[in-house]
CHARMM-style PDB file with segment names, atoms N, HN, CA, C and O in Angstrom:
ATOM      1  N   UNK     1     -73.630 126.412 102.234  1.00  0.00      PROA
ATOM      2  CA  UNK     1     -74.485 127.217 101.372  1.00  0.00      PROA
ATOM      3  C   UNK     1     -74.741 128.572 102.041  1.00  0.00      PROA
ATOM      4  O   UNK     1     -75.042 128.628 103.233  1.00  0.00      PROA
ATOM      5  N   UNK     2     -74.625 129.635 101.293  1.00  0.00      PROA
ATOM      6  HN  UNK     2     -74.381 129.590 100.324  1.00  0.00      PROA
ATOM      7  CA  UNK     2     -74.842 130.980 101.800  1.00  0.00      PROA
ATOM      8  C   UNK     2     -76.314 131.343 101.620  1.00  0.00      PROA
ATOM      9  O   UNK     2     -76.891 131.177 100.545  1.00  0.00      PROA
ATOM     10  N   UNK     3     -76.901 131.844 102.705  1.00  0.00      PROA
ATOM     11  HN  UNK     3     -76.433 131.979 103.578  1.00  0.00      PROA
ATOM     12  CA  UNK     3     -78.307 132.245 102.653  1.00  0.00      PROA
ATOM     13  C   UNK     3     -78.398 133.672 102.124  1.00  0.00      PROA
ATOM     14  O   UNK     3     -77.754 134.579 102.650  1.00  0.00      PROA
ATOM     15  N   UNK     4     -79.185 133.859 101.101  1.00  0.00      PROA
ATOM     16  HN  UNK     4     -79.708 133.121 100.673  1.00  0.00      PROA
ATOM     17  CA  UNK     4     -79.391 135.187 100.533  1.00  0.00      PROA
ATOM     18  C   UNK     4     -80.883 135.387 100.314  1.00  0.00      PROA
ATOM     19  O   UNK     4     -81.653 134.431 100.229  1.00  0.00      PROA
ATOM     20  N   UNK     5     -81.265 136.644 100.225  1.00  0.00      PROA
ATOM     21  HN  UNK     5     -80.640 137.421 100.293  1.00  0.00      PROA
ATOM     22  CA  UNK     5     -82.659 136.963  99.921  1.00  0.00      PROA
ATOM     23  C   UNK     5     -82.699 138.288  99.178  1.00  0.00      PROA
ATOM     24  O   UNK     5     -81.673 138.952  99.026  1.00  0.00      PROA
ATOM     25  N   UNK     6     -83.868 138.669  98.720  1.00  0.00      PROA
ATOM     26  HN  UNK     6     -84.701 138.130  98.843  1.00  0.00      PROA
ATOM     27  CA  UNK     6     -84.074 139.953  98.069  1.00  0.00      PROA
ATOM     28  C   UNK     6     -84.451 140.969  99.146  1.00  0.00      PROA
ATOM     29  O   UNK     6     -85.337 140.715  99.961  1.00  0.00      PROA
ATOM     30  N   UNK     7     -83.780 142.109  99.146  1.00  0.00      PROA
ATOM     31  HN  UNK     7     -83.060 142.315  98.483  1.00  0.00      PROA
ATOM     32  CA  UNK     7     -84.076 143.185 100.091  1.00  0.00      PROA
ATOM     33  C   UNK     7     -85.489 143.700  99.797  1.00  0.00      PROA
ATOM     34  O   UNK     7     -85.805 144.031  98.654  1.00  0.00      PROA
ATOM     35  N   UNK     8     -86.323 143.766 100.813  1.00  0.00      PROA
ATOM     36  HN  UNK     8     -86.067 143.497 101.741  1.00  0.00      PROA
ATOM     37  CA  UNK     8     -87.706 144.194 100.612  1.00  0.00      PROA
ATOM     38  C   UNK     8     -87.819 145.696 100.375  1.00  0.00      PROA
ATOM     39  O   UNK     8     -88.882 146.182  99.987  1.00  0.00      PROA
ATOM     40  N   UNK     9     -86.734 146.439 100.605  1.00  0.00      PROA
ATOM     41  HN  UNK     9     -85.871 146.044 100.920  1.00  0.00      PROA
ATOM     42  CA  UNK     9     -86.764 147.885 100.447  1.00  0.00      PROA
ATOM     43  C   UNK     9     -86.282 148.299  99.057  1.00  0.00      PROA
ATOM     44  O   UNK     9     -86.973 149.031  98.349  1.00  0.00      PROA
ATOM     45  N   UNK    10     -85.089 147.826  98.667  1.00  0.00      PROA
ATOM     46  HN  UNK    10     -84.527 147.231  99.242  1.00  0.00      PROA
ATOM     47  CA  UNK    10     -84.531 148.229  97.365  1.00  0.00      PROA
ATOM     48  C   UNK    10     -84.710 147.161  96.287  1.00  0.00      PROA
ATOM     49  O   UNK    10     -84.450 147.415  95.111  1.00  0.00      PROA
ATOM     50  N   UNK    11     -85.148 145.980  96.682  1.00  0.00      PROA
ATOM     51  HN  UNK    11     -85.358 145.774  97.637  1.00  0.00      PROA
ATOM     52  CA  UNK    11     -85.419 144.865  95.770  1.00  0.00      PROA
ATOM     53  C   UNK    11     -84.176 144.365  95.038  1.00  0.00      PROA
ATOM     54  O   UNK    11     -84.260 143.883  93.909  1.00  0.00      PROA
ATOM     55  N   UNK    12     -83.023 144.486  95.694  1.00  0.00      PROA
ATOM     56  HN  UNK    12     -82.954 144.878  96.612  1.00  0.00      PROA
ATOM     57  CA  UNK    12     -81.773 143.920  95.168  1.00  0.00      PROA
ATOM     58  C   UNK    12     -81.368 142.759  96.055  1.00  0.00      PROA
ATOM     59  O   UNK    12     -81.879 142.614  97.165  1.00  0.00      PROA
ATOM     60  N   UNK    13     -80.452 141.931  95.571  1.00  0.00      PROA
ATOM     61  HN  UNK    13     -80.037 142.049  94.669  1.00  0.00      PROA
ATOM     62  CA  UNK    13     -80.016 140.765  96.325  1.00  0.00      PROA
ATOM     63  C   UNK    13     -79.247 141.204  97.566  1.00  0.00      PROA
ATOM     64  O   UNK    13     -78.360 142.055  97.502  1.00  0.00      PROA
ATOM     65  N   UNK    14     -79.611 140.599  98.699  1.00  0.00      PROA
ATOM     66  HN  UNK    14     -80.331 139.908  98.750  1.00  0.00      PROA
ATOM     67  CA  UNK    14     -78.915 140.840  99.961  1.00  0.00      PROA
ATOM     68  C   UNK    14     -78.071 139.612 100.283  1.00  0.00      PROA
ATOM     69  O   UNK    14     -78.512 138.480 100.079  1.00  0.00      PROA
ATOM     70  N   UNK    15     -76.876 139.831 100.777  1.00  0.00      PROA
ATOM     71  HN  UNK    15     -76.519 140.750 100.942  1.00  0.00      PROA
ATOM     72  CA  UNK    15     -75.977 138.721 101.091  1.00  0.00      PROA
ATOM     73  C   UNK    15     -76.328 138.003 102.373  1.00  0.00      PROA
ATOM     74  O   UNK    15     -75.687 137.012 102.722  1.00  0.00      PROA
ATOM     75  N   UNK    16     -77.331 138.482 103.081  1.00  0.00      PROA
ATOM     76  HN  UNK    16     -77.852 139.288 102.798  1.00  0.00      PROA
ATOM     77  CA  UNK    16     -77.768 137.846 104.325  1.00  0.00      PROA
ATOM     78  C   UNK    16     -79.250 137.532 104.216  1.00  0.00      PROA
ATOM     79  O   UNK    16     -79.864 137.715 103.165  1.00  0.00      PROA
ATOM     80  N   UNK    17     -79.805 137.065 105.302  1.00  0.00      PROA
ATOM     81  HN  UNK    17     -79.307 136.916 106.156  1.00  0.00      PROA
ATOM     82  CA  UNK    17     -81.250 136.783 105.312  1.00  0.00      PROA
ATOM     83  C   UNK    17     -82.045 138.005 105.753  1.00  0.00      PROA
ATOM     84  O   UNK    17     -83.251 137.914 105.982  1.00  0.00      PROA
ATOM     85  N   UNK    18     -81.374 139.148 105.872  1.00  0.00      PROA
ATOM     86  HN  UNK    18     -80.394 139.223 105.686  1.00  0.00      PROA
ATOM     87  CA  UNK    18     -81.998 140.398 106.292  1.00  0.00      PROA
ATOM     88  C   UNK    18     -81.966 141.410 105.147  1.00  0.00      PROA
ATOM     89  O   UNK    18     -81.263 141.223 104.154  1.00  0.00      PROA
ATOM     90  N   UNK    19     -82.753 142.501 105.308  1.00  0.00      PROA
ATOM     91  HN  UNK    19     -83.324 142.653 106.115  1.00  0.00      PROA
ATOM     92  CA  UNK    19     -82.662 143.625 104.377  1.00  0.00      PROA
ATOM     93  C   UNK    19     -81.321 144.321 104.604  1.00  0.00      PROA
ATOM     94  O   UNK    19     -80.724 144.192 105.673  1.00  0.00      PROA
ATOM     95  N   UNK    20     -80.848 145.061 103.594  1.00  0.00      PROA
ATOM     96  HN  UNK    20     -81.333 145.166 102.726  1.00  0.00      PROA
ATOM     97  CA  UNK    20     -79.592 145.801 103.734  1.00  0.00      PROA
ATOM     98  C   UNK    20     -79.695 146.780 104.900  1.00  0.00      PROA
ATOM     99  O   UNK    20     -80.744 147.392 105.100  1.00  0.00      PROA
ATOM    100  N   UNK    21     -78.628 146.935 105.667  1.00  0.00      PROA
ATOM    101  HN  UNK    21     -77.776 146.437 105.505  1.00  0.00      PROA
ATOM    102  CA  UNK    21     -78.636 147.846 106.805  1.00  0.00      PROA
ATOM    103  C   UNK    21     -78.826 149.293 106.358  1.00  0.00      PROA
ATOM    104  O   UNK    21     -79.550 150.051 107.005  1.00  0.00      PROA
ATOM    105  N   UNK    22     -78.182 149.682 105.256  1.00  0.00      PROA
ATOM    106  HN  UNK    22     -77.595 149.067 104.731  1.00  0.00      PROA
ATOM    107  CA  UNK    22     -78.345 151.059 104.788  1.00  0.00      PROA
ATOM    108  C   UNK    22     -79.769 151.313 104.297  1.00  0.00      PROA
ATOM    109  O   UNK    22     -80.276 152.425 104.442  1.00  0.00      PROA
ATOM    110  N   UNK    23     -80.410 150.324 103.729  1.00  0.00      PROA
ATOM    111  HN  UNK    23     -79.998 149.421 103.611  1.00  0.00      PROA
ATOM    112  CA  UNK    23     -81.807 150.475 103.311  1.00  0.00      PROA
ATOM    113  C   UNK    23     -82.717 150.628 104.530  1.00  0.00      PROA
ATOM    114  O   UNK    23     -83.633 151.450 104.520  1.00  0.00      PROA
ATOM    115  N   UNK    24     -82.470 149.846 105.572  1.00  0.00      PROA
ATOM    116  HN  UNK    24     -81.726 149.178 105.580  1.00  0.00      PROA
ATOM    117  CA  UNK    24     -83.257 149.950 106.796  1.00  0.00      PROA
ATOM    118  C   UNK    24     -83.100 151.333 107.415  1.00  0.00      PROA
ATOM    119  O   UNK    24     -84.079 151.939 107.851  1.00  0.00      PROA
ATOM    120  N   UNK    25     -81.865 151.831 107.454  1.00  0.00      PROA
ATOM    121  HN  UNK    25     -81.070 151.339 107.100  1.00  0.00      PROA
ATOM    122  CA  UNK    25     -81.601 153.144 108.042  1.00  0.00      PROA
ATOM    123  C   UNK    25     -82.258 154.251 107.220  1.00  0.00      PROA
ATOM    124  O   UNK    25     -82.851 155.171 107.784  1.00  0.00      PROA
ATOM    125  N   UNK    26     -82.159 154.169 105.894  1.00  0.00      PROA
ATOM    126  HN  UNK    26     -81.677 153.421 105.436  1.00  0.00      PROA
ATOM    127  CA  UNK    26     -82.776 155.177 105.033  1.00  0.00      PROA
ATOM    128  C   UNK    26     -84.290 155.202 105.232  1.00  0.00      PROA
ATOM    129  O   UNK    26     -84.884 156.278 105.308  1.00  0.00      PROA
ATOM    130  N   UNK    27     -84.909 154.049 105.315  1.00  0.00      PROA
ATOM    131  HN  UNK    27     -84.427 153.175 105.253  1.00  0.00      PROA
ATOM    132  CA  UNK    27     -86.351 153.947 105.531  1.00  0.00      PROA
ATOM    133  C   UNK    27     -86.733 154.542 106.885  1.00  0.00      PROA
ATOM    134  O   UNK    27     -87.746 155.233 106.989  1.00  0.00      PROA
ATOM    135  N   UNK    28     -85.932 154.280 107.927  1.00  0.00      PROA
ATOM    136  HN  UNK    28     -85.109 153.718 107.843  1.00  0.00      PROA
ATOM    137  CA  UNK    28     -86.208 154.814 109.254  1.00  0.00      PROA
ATOM    138  C   UNK    28     -86.145 156.336 109.245  1.00  0.00      PROA
ATOM    139  O   UNK    28     -87.004 156.994 109.833  1.00  0.00      PROA
ATOM    140  N   UNK    29     -85.137 156.902 108.585  1.00  0.00      PROA
ATOM    141  HN  UNK    29     -84.439 156.367 108.108  1.00  0.00      PROA
ATOM    142  CA  UNK    29     -84.970 158.351 108.517  1.00  0.00      PROA
ATOM    143  C   UNK    29     -86.128 158.992 107.746  1.00  0.00      PROA
ATOM    144  O   UNK    29     -86.659 160.021 108.165  1.00  0.00      PROA
ATOM    145  N   UNK    30     -86.515 158.392 106.633  1.00  0.00      PROA
ATOM    146  HN  UNK    30     -86.084 157.556 106.293  1.00  0.00      PROA
ATOM    147  CA  UNK    30     -87.630 158.923 105.846  1.00  0.00      PROA
ATOM    148  C   UNK    30     -88.937 158.899 106.645  1.00  0.00      PROA
ATOM    149  O   UNK    30     -89.732 159.837 106.578  1.00  0.00      PROA
ATOM    150  N   UNK    31     -89.147 157.830 107.393  1.00  0.00      PROA
ATOM    151  HN  UNK    31     -88.501 157.068 107.447  1.00  0.00      PROA
ATOM    152  CA  UNK    31     -90.354 157.714 108.205  1.00  0.00      PROA
ATOM    153  C   UNK    31     -90.373 158.772 109.300  1.00  0.00      PROA
ATOM    154  O   UNK    31     -91.405 159.397 109.549  1.00  0.00      PROA
ATOM    155  N   UNK    32     -89.225 158.974 109.958  1.00  0.00      PROA
ATOM    156  HN  UNK    32     -88.388 158.466 109.756  1.00  0.00      PROA
ATOM    157  CA  UNK    32     -89.135 160.001 110.997  1.00  0.00      PROA
ATOM    158  C   UNK    32     -89.387 161.392 110.410  1.00  0.00      PROA
ATOM    159  O   UNK    32     -90.063 162.211 111.031  1.00  0.00      PROA
ATOM    160  N   UNK    33     -88.854 161.660 109.228  1.00  0.00      PROA
ATOM    161  HN  UNK    33     -88.305 160.995 108.722  1.00  0.00      PROA
ATOM    162  CA  UNK    33     -89.038 162.960 108.584  1.00  0.00      PROA
ATOM    163  C   UNK    33     -90.512 163.186 108.250  1.00  0.00      PROA
ATOM    164  O   UNK    33     -91.031 164.283 108.453  1.00  0.00      PROA
ATOM    165  N   UNK    34     -91.177 162.169 107.746  1.00  0.00      PROA
ATOM    166  HN  UNK    34     -90.755 161.278 107.581  1.00  0.00      PROA
ATOM    167  CA  UNK    34     -92.596 162.291 107.427  1.00  0.00      PROA
ATOM    168  C   UNK    34     -93.424 162.533 108.684  1.00  0.00      PROA
ATOM    169  O   UNK    34     -94.337 163.359 108.688  1.00  0.00      PROA
ATOM    170  N   UNK    35     -93.096 161.803 109.755  1.00  0.00      PROA
ATOM    171  HN  UNK    35     -92.355 161.132 109.751  1.00  0.00      PROA
ATOM    172  CA  UNK    35     -93.816 161.986 111.013  1.00  0.00      PROA
ATOM    173  C   UNK    35     -93.605 163.396 111.556  1.00  0.00      PROA
ATOM    174  O   UNK    35     -94.533 164.006 112.087  1.00  0.00      PROA
ATOM    175  N   UNK    36     -92.388 163.911 111.424  1.00  0.00      PROA
ATOM    176  HN  UNK    36     -91.634 163.416 110.993  1.00  0.00      PROA
ATOM    177  CA  UNK    36     -92.086 165.265 111.891  1.00  0.00      PROA
ATOM    178  C   UNK    36     -92.883 166.292 111.093  1.00  0.00      PROA
ATOM    179  O   UNK    36     -93.461 167.217 111.664  1.00  0.00      PROA
ATOM    180  N   UNK    37     -92.910 166.125 109.774  1.00  0.00      PROA
ATOM    181  HN  UNK    37     -92.440 165.374 109.311  1.00  0.00      PROA
ATOM    182  CA  UNK    37     -93.644 167.069 108.926  1.00  0.00      PROA
ATOM    183  C   UNK    37     -95.135 167.069 109.252  1.00  0.00      PROA
ATOM    184  O   UNK    37     -95.771 168.123 109.255  1.00  0.00      PROA
ATOM    185  N   UNK    38     -95.689 165.896 109.524  1.00  0.00      PROA
ATOM    186  HN  UNK    38     -95.172 165.040 109.522  1.00  0.00      PROA
ATOM    187  CA  UNK    38     -97.118 165.808 109.835  1.00  0.00      PROA
ATOM    188  C   UNK    38     -97.432 166.438 111.183  1.00  0.00      PROA
ATOM    189  O   UNK    38     -98.496 167.033 111.355  1.00  0.00      PROA
ATOM    190  N   UNK    39     -96.527 166.315 112.134  1.00  0.00      PROA
ATOM    191  HN  UNK    39     -95.662 165.832 111.994  1.00  0.00      PROA
ATOM    192  CA  UNK    39     -96.802 166.772 113.477  1.00  0.00      PROA
ATOM    193  C   UNK    39     -96.437 168.216 113.764  1.00  0.00      PROA
ATOM    194  O   UNK    39     -96.915 168.781 114.747  1.00  0.00      PROA
ATOM    195  N   UNK    40     -95.605 168.828 112.936  1.00  0.00      PROA
ATOM    196  HN  UNK    40     -95.216 168.369 112.137  1.00  0.00      PROA
ATOM    197  CA  UNK    40     -95.106 170.167 113.250  1.00  0.00      PROA
ATOM    198  C   UNK    40     -96.221 171.207 113.277  1.00  0.00      PROA
ATOM    199  O   UNK    40     -96.238 172.052 114.172  1.00  0.00      PROA
ATOM    200  N   UNK    41     -97.134 171.173 112.345  1.00  0.00      PROA
ATOM    201  HN  UNK    41     -97.120 170.487 111.618  1.00  0.00      PROA
ATOM    202  CA  UNK    41     -98.206 172.170 112.337  1.00  0.00      PROA
ATOM    203  C   UNK    41     -99.132 171.998 113.535  1.00  0.00      PROA
ATOM    204  O   UNK    41     -99.631 172.982 114.082  1.00  0.00      PROA
ATOM    205  N   UNK    42     -99.364 170.759 113.943  1.00  0.00      PROA
ATOM    206  HN  UNK    42     -98.959 169.959 113.499  1.00  0.00      PROA
ATOM    207  CA  UNK    42    -100.210 170.515 115.105  1.00  0.00      PROA
ATOM    208  C   UNK    42     -99.530 171.020 116.370  1.00  0.00      PROA
ATOM    209  O   UNK    42    -100.179 171.624 117.225  1.00  0.00      PROA
ATOM    210  N   UNK    43     -98.236 170.780 116.494  1.00  0.00      PROA
ATOM    211  HN  UNK    43     -97.709 170.290 115.800  1.00  0.00      PROA
ATOM    212  CA  UNK    43     -97.509 171.206 117.686  1.00  0.00      PROA
ATOM    213  C   UNK    43     -97.505 172.716 117.826  1.00  0.00      PROA
ATOM    214  O   UNK    43     -97.588 173.237 118.939  1.00  0.00      PROA
ATOM    215  N   UNK    44     -97.410 173.410 116.734  1.00  0.00      PROA
ATOM    216  HN  UNK    44     -97.342 172.987 115.831  1.00  0.00      PROA
ATOM    217  CA  UNK    44     -97.340 174.865 116.772  1.00  0.00      PROA
ATOM    218  C   UNK    44     -98.712 175.526 116.677  1.00  0.00      PROA
ATOM    219  O   UNK    44     -98.834 176.746 116.784  1.00  0.00      PROA
ATOM    220  N   UNK    45     -99.737 174.707 116.475  1.00  0.00      PROA
ATOM    221  HN  UNK    45     -99.637 173.716 116.387  1.00  0.00      PROA
ATOM    222  CA  UNK    45    -101.091 175.220 116.288  1.00  0.00      PROA
ATOM    223  C   UNK    45    -101.091 176.295 115.204  1.00  0.00      PROA
ATOM    224  O   UNK    45    -101.647 177.380 115.374  1.00  0.00      PROA
ATOM    225  N   UNK    46    -100.461 175.963 114.104  1.00  0.00      PROA
ATOM    226  HN  UNK    46    -100.010 175.082 113.966  1.00  0.00      PROA
ATOM    227  CA  UNK    46    -100.172 176.887 113.008  1.00  0.00      PROA
ATOM    228  C   UNK    46    -101.426 177.513 112.410  1.00  0.00      PROA
ATOM    229  O   UNK    46    -101.446 178.711 112.131  1.00  0.00      PROA
ATOM    230  N   UNK    47    -102.441 176.739 112.217  1.00  0.00      PROA
ATOM    231  HN  UNK    47    -102.425 175.765 112.444  1.00  0.00      PROA
ATOM    232  CA  UNK    47    -103.608 177.241 111.512  1.00  0.00      PROA
ATOM    233  C   UNK    47    -104.410 178.266 112.329  1.00  0.00      PROA
ATOM    234  O   UNK    47    -105.104 179.100 111.747  1.00  0.00      PROA
ATOM    235  N   UNK    48    -104.328 178.219 113.646  1.00  0.00      PROA
ATOM    236  HN  UNK    48    -103.765 177.542 114.119  1.00  0.00      PROA
ATOM    237  CA  UNK    48    -105.097 179.141 114.483  1.00  0.00      PROA
ATOM    238  C   UNK    48    -104.330 180.411 114.817  1.00  0.00      PROA
ATOM    239  O   UNK    48    -104.938 181.465 115.002  1.00  0.00      PROA
ATOM    240  N   UNK    49    -103.009 180.330 114.897  1.00  0.00      PROA
ATOM    241  HN  UNK    49    -102.515 179.474 114.746  1.00  0.00      PROA
ATOM    242  CA  UNK    49    -102.221 181.466 115.358  1.00  0.00      PROA
ATOM    243  C   UNK    49    -101.188 181.899 114.321  1.00  0.00      PROA
ATOM    244  O   UNK    49    -100.006 182.014 114.644  1.00  0.00      PROA
ATOM    245  N   UNK    50    -101.601 182.136 113.115  1.00  0.00      PROA
ATOM    246  HN  UNK    50    -102.561 182.043 112.852  1.00  0.00      PROA
ATOM    247  CA  UNK    50    -100.658 182.496 112.054  1.00  0.00      PROA
ATOM    248  C   UNK    50     -99.894 183.774 112.367  1.00  0.00      PROA
ATOM    249  O   UNK    50     -98.718 183.879 112.018  1.00  0.00      PROA
ATOM    250  N   UNK    51    -100.523 184.745 113.014  1.00  0.00      PROA
ATOM    251  HN  UNK    51    -101.478 184.659 113.298  1.00  0.00      PROA
ATOM    252  CA  UNK    51     -99.861 186.016 113.288  1.00  0.00      PROA
ATOM    253  C   UNK    51     -98.822 185.902 114.403  1.00  0.00      PROA
ATOM    254  O   UNK    51     -97.938 186.753 114.505  1.00  0.00      PROA
ATOM    255  N   UNK    52     -98.911 184.872 115.235  1.00  0.00      PROA
ATOM    256  HN  UNK    52     -99.629 184.181 115.152  1.00  0.00      PROA
ATOM    257  CA  UNK    52     -97.991 184.717 116.359  1.00  0.00      PROA
ATOM    258  C   UNK    52     -96.667 184.080 115.946  1.00  0.00      PROA
ATOM    259  O   UNK    52     -95.719 184.089 116.731  1.00  0.00      PROA
ATOM    260  N   UNK    53     -96.577 183.539 114.755  1.00  0.00      PROA
ATOM    261  HN  UNK    53     -97.347 183.532 114.117  1.00  0.00      PROA
ATOM    262  CA  UNK    53     -95.373 182.829 114.319  1.00  0.00      PROA
ATOM    263  C   UNK    53     -94.518 183.760 113.464  1.00  0.00      PROA
ATOM    264  O   UNK    53     -95.024 184.478 112.602  1.00  0.00      PROA
ATOM    265  N   UNK    54     -93.233 183.732 113.719  1.00  0.00      PROA
ATOM    266  HN  UNK    54     -92.822 183.149 114.420  1.00  0.00      PROA
ATOM    267  CA  UNK    54     -92.289 184.568 112.974  1.00  0.00      PROA
ATOM    268  C   UNK    54     -92.378 184.250 111.478  1.00  0.00      PROA
ATOM    269  O   UNK    54     -92.672 183.114 111.107  1.00  0.00      PROA
ATOM    270  N   UNK    55     -92.131 185.223 110.636  1.00  0.00      PROA
ATOM    271  HN  UNK    55     -91.892 186.146 110.938  1.00  0.00      PROA
ATOM    272  CA  UNK    55     -92.313 185.058 109.189  1.00  0.00      PROA
ATOM    273  C   UNK    55     -91.396 183.990 108.598  1.00  0.00      PROA
ATOM    274  O   UNK    55     -91.793 183.303 107.657  1.00  0.00      PROA
ATOM    275  N   UNK    56     -90.178 183.832 109.126  1.00  0.00      PROA
ATOM    276  HN  UNK    56     -89.855 184.390 109.890  1.00  0.00      PROA
ATOM    277  CA  UNK    56     -89.280 182.777 108.624  1.00  0.00      PROA
ATOM    278  C   UNK    56     -89.868 181.400 108.881  1.00  0.00      PROA
ATOM    279  O   UNK    56     -89.816 180.520 108.022  1.00  0.00      PROA
ATOM    280  N   UNK    57     -90.422 181.223 110.057  1.00  0.00      PROA
ATOM    281  HN  UNK    57     -90.465 181.938 110.755  1.00  0.00      PROA
ATOM    282  CA  UNK    57     -91.026 179.944 110.398  1.00  0.00      PROA
ATOM    283  C   UNK    57     -92.269 179.694 109.558  1.00  0.00      PROA
ATOM    284  O   UNK    57     -92.525 178.559 109.156  1.00  0.00      PROA
ATOM    285  N   UNK    58     -93.042 180.738 109.289  1.00  0.00      PROA
ATOM    286  HN  UNK    58     -92.834 181.659 109.616  1.00  0.00      PROA
ATOM    287  CA  UNK    58     -94.214 180.607 108.411  1.00  0.00      PROA
ATOM    288  C   UNK    58     -93.798 180.128 107.026  1.00  0.00      PROA
ATOM    289  O   UNK    58     -94.434 179.249 106.443  1.00  0.00      PROA
ATOM    290  N   UNK    59     -92.722 180.715 106.506  1.00  0.00      PROA
ATOM    291  HN  UNK    59     -92.205 181.428 106.979  1.00  0.00      PROA
ATOM    292  CA  UNK    59     -92.253 180.328 105.175  1.00  0.00      PROA
ATOM    293  C   UNK    59     -91.810 178.867 105.161  1.00  0.00      PROA
ATOM    294  O   UNK    59     -92.115 178.134 104.220  1.00  0.00      PROA
ATOM    295  N   UNK    60     -91.098 178.444 106.193  1.00  0.00      PROA
ATOM    296  HN  UNK    60     -90.850 179.040 106.957  1.00  0.00      PROA
ATOM    297  CA  UNK    60     -90.641 177.057 106.278  1.00  0.00      PROA
ATOM    298  C   UNK    60     -91.818 176.094 106.337  1.00  0.00      PROA
ATOM    299  O   UNK    60     -91.843 175.094 105.620  1.00  0.00      PROA
ATOM    300  N   UNK    61     -92.779 176.391 107.177  1.00  0.00      PROA
ATOM    301  HN  UNK    61     -92.759 177.204 107.759  1.00  0.00      PROA
ATOM    302  CA  UNK    61     -93.944 175.518 107.289  1.00  0.00      PROA
ATOM    303  C   UNK    61     -94.767 175.509 106.005  1.00  0.00      PROA
ATOM    304  O   UNK    61     -95.300 174.468 105.620  1.00  0.00      PROA
ATOM    305  N   UNK    62     -94.872 176.643 105.348  1.00  0.00      PROA
ATOM    306  HN  UNK    62     -94.439 177.488 105.660  1.00  0.00      PROA
ATOM    307  CA  UNK    62     -95.574 176.690 104.071  1.00  0.00      PROA
ATOM    308  C   UNK    62     -94.897 175.820 103.031  1.00  0.00      PROA
ATOM    309  O   UNK    62     -95.563 175.116 102.272  1.00  0.00      PROA
ATOM    310  N   UNK    63     -93.571 175.866 102.994  1.00  0.00      PROA
ATOM    311  HN  UNK    63     -93.029 176.438 103.611  1.00  0.00      PROA
ATOM    312  CA  UNK    63     -92.809 175.041 102.060  1.00  0.00      PROA
ATOM    313  C   UNK    63     -93.025 173.558 102.358  1.00  0.00      PROA
ATOM    314  O   UNK    63     -93.227 172.762 101.441  1.00  0.00      PROA
ATOM    315  N   UNK    64     -92.982 173.189 103.633  1.00  0.00      PROA
ATOM    316  HN  UNK    64     -92.818 173.836 104.378  1.00  0.00      PROA
ATOM    317  CA  UNK    64     -93.170 171.787 104.008  1.00  0.00      PROA
ATOM    318  C   UNK    64     -94.574 171.312 103.651  1.00  0.00      PROA
ATOM    319  O   UNK    64     -94.746 170.178 103.203  1.00  0.00      PROA
ATOM    320  N   UNK    65     -95.574 172.160 103.841  1.00  0.00      PROA
ATOM    321  HN  UNK    65     -95.435 173.081 104.205  1.00  0.00      PROA
ATOM    322  CA  UNK    65     -96.946 171.783 103.487  1.00  0.00      PROA
ATOM    323  C   UNK    65     -97.106 171.615 101.980  1.00  0.00      PROA
ATOM    324  O   UNK    65     -97.819 170.719 101.529  1.00  0.00      PROA
ATOM    325  N   UNK    66     -96.439 172.480 101.190  1.00  0.00      PROA
ATOM    326  HN  UNK    66     -95.860 173.208 101.557  1.00  0.00      PROA
ATOM    327  CA  UNK    66     -96.505 172.334  99.730  1.00  0.00      PROA
ATOM    328  C   UNK    66     -95.840 171.032  99.296  1.00  0.00      PROA
ATOM    329  O   UNK    66     -96.350 170.346  98.411  1.00  0.00      PROA
ATOM    330  N   UNK    67     -94.702 170.681  99.910  1.00  0.00      PROA
ATOM    331  HN  UNK    67     -94.287 171.239 100.629  1.00  0.00      PROA
ATOM    332  CA  UNK    67     -94.024 169.418  99.593  1.00  0.00      PROA
ATOM    333  C   UNK    67     -94.945 168.246  99.864  1.00  0.00      PROA
ATOM    334  O   UNK    67     -95.055 167.327  99.053  1.00  0.00      PROA
ATOM    335  N   UNK    68     -95.603 168.285 101.008  1.00  0.00      PROA
ATOM    336  HN  UNK    68     -95.513 169.032 101.667  1.00  0.00      PROA
ATOM    337  CA  UNK    68     -96.520 167.203 101.385  1.00  0.00      PROA
ATOM    338  C   UNK    68     -97.675 167.110 100.384  1.00  0.00      PROA
ATOM    339  O   UNK    68     -98.071 166.012  99.993  1.00  0.00      PROA
ATOM    340  N   UNK    69     -98.211 168.249  99.975  1.00  0.00      PROA
ATOM    341  HN  UNK    69     -97.889 169.141 100.293  1.00  0.00      PROA
ATOM    342  CA  UNK    69     -99.322 168.267  99.028  1.00  0.00      PROA
ATOM    343  C   UNK    69     -98.924 167.717  97.669  1.00  0.00      PROA
ATOM    344  O   UNK    69     -99.713 167.036  97.013  1.00  0.00      PROA
ATOM    345  N   UNK    70     -97.694 168.011  97.244  1.00  0.00      PROA
ATOM    346  HN  UNK    70     -97.053 168.564  97.777  1.00  0.00      PROA
ATOM    347  CA  UNK    70     -97.223 167.530  95.939  1.00  0.00      PROA
ATOM    348  C   UNK    70     -97.043 166.023  95.924  1.00  0.00      PROA
ATOM    349  O   UNK    70     -97.226 165.388  94.886  1.00  0.00      PROA
ATOM    350  N   UNK    71     -96.685 165.440  97.066  1.00  0.00      PROA
ATOM    351  HN  UNK    71     -96.537 165.956  97.910  1.00  0.00      PROA
ATOM    352  CA  UNK    71     -96.477 163.984  97.143  1.00  0.00      PROA
ATOM    353  C   UNK    71     -97.769 163.221  97.139  1.00  0.00      PROA
ATOM    354  O   UNK    71     -97.805 162.061  96.729  1.00  0.00      PROA
ATOM    355  N   UNK    72     -98.852 163.862  97.598  1.00  0.00      PROA
ATOM    356  HN  UNK    72     -98.822 164.804  97.932  1.00  0.00      PROA
ATOM    357  CA  UNK    72    -100.132 163.131  97.665  1.00  0.00      PROA
ATOM    358  C   UNK    72    -100.968 163.375  96.466  1.00  0.00      PROA
ATOM    359  OT1 UNK    72    -102.071 162.839  96.363  1.00  0.00      PROA
TER     360      UNK     72
END
């Protein structure tokens, strides 16, 4: 008998007793990206030193903050 289960990430049938490897990897990458977005402004102390940051970097951080705001 073959052991199968439902993948807890994509909710489709998995041929093993584990979640799909590609689903696990996608979840790991998304989590790392979210952690990076949350930590970048703190690392750069963005809110206190806006004039010290190059305008391209300001635009990038502004875009990332808007993305985060839209998701919540």
